[in-house]
Amino acid sequence: MLRPATFDDVEAFHGIMRDARAMAFWSTPPHQDVAETRNWVASMINIDPGEGEDFVIELDGRVIGKAGLYRFPEIGFILHPDAWGKGYAREALQAVLDRAFTIHQLSIVEADVDPRNDASLRLLAGLGFHETSRASRTWNVGGQWCDSVYLQLSRAQL
Ligand SMILES: CC(C)(COP(=O)(O)OP(=O)(O)OC[C@H]1O[C@@H](n2cnc3c(N)ncnc32)[C@H](O)[C@@H]1OP(=O)(O)O)[C@@H](O)C(=O)NCCC(=O)NCCS
């Protein structure tokens, strides 16, 4: 199930955002404390509806991750490692993309992925995204420079 975030989700998200495996290619280092995750959840809750929408992914009443367009037209997603490899990210993103192109009438959806992030690249390729360009030293994460692969899915492609 996809649903909006609430502050009751902070603890579950902290279990994801402090996990070094889940955060290996994220734009920030793993969260150090719950306060950091609370701020991150607050930013999800406070997205202006005209500027983006982000969803909690819930499975059998448990929070397993998030997926959404945190800033139109850019897609973002993260799942707890226990939930990886079962098709949940693909299912969640398919719903997010359907909304992007129908309800929000976006003409494109974009993604910015670390080139080492095989799981995300394969996931996005499977959804029809194609690479548009690459750039070096785009993110400084905890003192280490990381690169970007930019991908795009256009409504016209569907
Ligand atoms: C990326 C992520 C969301 C994938 O979630 P998931 O639920 O395991 O993905 P799915 O099970 O829906 O798999 C989708 C596709 O990705 C592939 N995939 C998943 N994990 C993979 C891995 N580690 N290596 C290669 N391919 C992988 C699957 O085989 C599947 O491809 P297929 O349809 O060709 O079989 C998850 O690995 C994650 O949360 N990573 C950390 C956060 C992150 O990097 N977010 C993106 C930042 S841009």
mmCIF file of N, CA and C in Angstrom, residues 21-22 24-25 77-81 83-90 93 111-127 129 149 151:
data_model
loop_
_atom_site.group_PDB
_atom_site.id
_atom_site.type_symbol
_atom_site.label_atom_id
_atom_site.label_comp_id
_atom_site.label_asym_id
_atom_site.label_seq_id
_atom_site.Cartn_x
_atom_site.Cartn_y
_atom_site.Cartn_z
ATOM 1 N N ARG A 21 23.600 -0.417 4.372
ATOM 2 C CA ARG A 21 23.321 -1.075 3.079
ATOM 3 C C ARG A 21 22.318 -0.244 2.280
ATOM 4 N N ALA A 22 21.252 0.186 2.937
ATOM 5 C CA ALA A 22 20.212 0.964 2.250
ATOM 6 C C ALA A 22 20.751 2.330 1.802
ATOM 7 N N ALA A 24 23.932 3.157 0.966
ATOM 8 C CA ALA A 24 25.234 3.103 0.287
ATOM 9 C C ALA A 24 25.337 4.104 -0.859
ATOM 10 N N PHE A 25 24.235 4.365 -1.560
ATOM 11 C CA PHE A 25 24.280 5.282 -2.710
ATOM 12 C C PHE A 25 23.282 6.416 -2.549
ATOM 13 N N PHE A 77 13.382 6.683 -4.183
ATOM 14 C CA PHE A 77 12.859 5.456 -3.565
ATOM 15 C C PHE A 77 13.934 4.809 -2.705
ATOM 16 N N ILE A 78 13.483 4.168 -1.638
ATOM 17 C CA ILE A 78 14.390 3.405 -0.771
ATOM 18 C C ILE A 78 13.561 2.371 -0.026
ATOM 19 N N LEU A 79 14.089 1.155 0.060
ATOM 20 C CA LEU A 79 13.407 0.086 0.788
ATOM 21 C C LEU A 79 14.347 -0.502 1.835
ATOM 22 N N HIS A 80 13.772 -1.039 2.897
ATOM 23 C CA HIS A 80 14.575 -1.761 3.891
ATOM 24 C C HIS A 80 15.196 -2.992 3.214
ATOM 25 N N PRO A 81 16.483 -3.275 3.480
ATOM 26 C CA PRO A 81 17.120 -4.422 2.827
ATOM 27 C C PRO A 81 16.365 -5.748 3.003
ATOM 28 N N ALA A 83 13.419 -6.208 2.565
ATOM 29 C CA ALA A 83 12.336 -6.258 1.558
ATOM 30 C C ALA A 83 12.873 -6.266 0.127
ATOM 31 N N TRP A 84 14.182 -6.252 -0.033
ATOM 32 C CA TRP A 84 14.747 -6.201 -1.390
ATOM 33 C C TRP A 84 14.536 -7.507 -2.148
ATOM 34 N N GLY A 85 14.519 -7.376 -3.472
ATOM 35 C CA GLY A 85 14.534 -8.556 -4.341
ATOM 36 C C GLY A 85 13.206 -9.276 -4.452
ATOM 37 N N LYS A 86 12.110 -8.628 -4.057
ATOM 38 C CA LYS A 86 10.798 -9.300 -4.083
ATOM 39 C C LYS A 86 9.819 -8.583 -5.002
ATOM 40 N N GLY A 87 10.336 -7.598 -5.746
ATOM 41 C CA GLY A 87 9.467 -6.895 -6.697
ATOM 42 C C GLY A 87 8.675 -5.752 -6.094
ATOM 43 N N TYR A 88 8.896 -5.443 -4.798
ATOM 44 C CA TYR A 88 8.092 -4.393 -4.160
ATOM 45 C C TYR A 88 8.426 -3.008 -4.722
ATOM 46 N N ALA A 89 9.713 -2.732 -4.977
ATOM 47 C CA ALA A 89 10.068 -1.411 -5.502
ATOM 48 C C ALA A 89 9.438 -1.220 -6.876
ATOM 49 N N ARG A 90 9.527 -2.245 -7.683
ATOM 50 C CA ARG A 90 8.951 -2.151 -9.029
ATOM 51 C C ARG A 90 7.443 -1.876 -8.962
ATOM 52 N N LEU A 93 6.855 1.737 -7.697
ATOM 53 C CA LEU A 93 7.195 2.768 -8.695
ATOM 54 C C LEU A 93 6.225 2.764 -9.865
ATOM 55 N N ALA A 111 15.432 10.580 -13.089
ATOM 56 C CA ALA A 111 16.114 9.946 -11.963
ATOM 57 C C ALA A 111 17.590 10.301 -12.016
ATOM 58 N N ASP A 112 18.201 10.414 -10.839
ATOM 59 C CA ASP A 112 19.632 10.723 -10.684
ATOM 60 C C ASP A 112 20.208 9.591 -9.833
ATOM 61 N N VAL A 113 21.016 8.728 -10.456
ATOM 62 C CA VAL A 113 21.452 7.493 -9.794
ATOM 63 C C VAL A 113 22.975 7.399 -9.801
ATOM 64 N N ASP A 114 23.537 6.947 -8.693
ATOM 65 C CA ASP A 114 24.975 6.679 -8.635
ATOM 66 C C ASP A 114 25.292 5.533 -9.609
ATOM 67 N N PRO A 115 26.312 5.695 -10.467
ATOM 68 C CA PRO A 115 26.590 4.638 -11.461
ATOM 69 C C PRO A 115 26.925 3.284 -10.842
ATOM 70 N N ARG A 116 27.268 3.243 -9.553
ATOM 71 C CA ARG A 116 27.566 1.949 -8.899
ATOM 72 C C ARG A 116 26.301 1.279 -8.390
ATOM 73 N N ASN A 117 25.169 1.971 -8.494
ATOM 74 C CA ASN A 117 23.921 1.480 -7.900
ATOM 75 C C ASN A 117 23.174 0.550 -8.877
ATOM 76 N N ASP A 118 23.714 -0.671 -9.004
ATOM 77 C CA ASP A 118 23.170 -1.622 -9.984
ATOM 78 C C ASP A 118 21.681 -1.904 -9.774
ATOM 79 N N ALA A 119 21.287 -2.036 -8.515
ATOM 80 C CA ALA A 119 19.880 -2.391 -8.241
ATOM 81 C C ALA A 119 18.948 -1.318 -8.788
ATOM 82 N N SER A 120 19.278 -0.034 -8.529
ATOM 83 C CA SER A 120 18.411 1.048 -9.002
ATOM 84 C C SER A 120 18.432 1.140 -10.522
ATOM 85 N N LEU A 121 19.609 0.988 -11.109
ATOM 86 C CA LEU A 121 19.703 1.104 -12.576
ATOM 87 C C LEU A 121 18.894 0.003 -13.247
ATOM 88 N N ARG A 122 18.953 -1.199 -12.685
ATOM 89 C CA ARG A 122 18.202 -2.310 -13.286
ATOM 90 C C ARG A 122 16.698 -2.120 -13.088
ATOM 91 N N LEU A 123 16.351 -1.675 -11.881
ATOM 92 C CA LEU A 123 14.938 -1.399 -11.584
ATOM 93 C C LEU A 123 14.378 -0.373 -12.578
ATOM 94 N N LEU A 124 15.110 0.727 -12.771
ATOM 95 C CA LEU A 124 14.614 1.799 -13.645
ATOM 96 C C LEU A 124 14.607 1.358 -15.111
ATOM 97 N N ALA A 125 15.625 0.607 -15.520
ATOM 98 C CA ALA A 125 15.645 0.097 -16.903
ATOM 99 C C ALA A 125 14.418 -0.778 -17.148
ATOM 100 N N GLY A 126 14.072 -1.594 -16.155
ATOM 101 C CA GLY A 126 12.918 -2.486 -16.284
ATOM 102 C C GLY A 126 11.607 -1.722 -16.393
ATOM 103 N N LEU A 127 11.592 -0.499 -15.873
ATOM 104 C CA LEU A 127 10.380 0.332 -15.952
ATOM 105 C C LEU A 127 10.362 1.178 -17.228
ATOM 106 N N PHE A 129 12.974 3.379 -18.202
ATOM 107 C CA PHE A 129 13.838 4.569 -18.187
ATOM 108 C C PHE A 129 15.045 4.349 -19.102
ATOM 109 N N VAL A 149 24.336 9.192 -12.895
ATOM 110 C CA VAL A 149 23.751 8.824 -14.183
ATOM 111 C C VAL A 149 22.353 9.440 -14.178
ATOM 112 N N LEU A 151 18.636 9.622 -15.801
ATOM 113 C CA LEU A 151 17.735 8.789 -16.616
ATOM 114 C C LEU A 151 16.389 9.480 -16.749
#
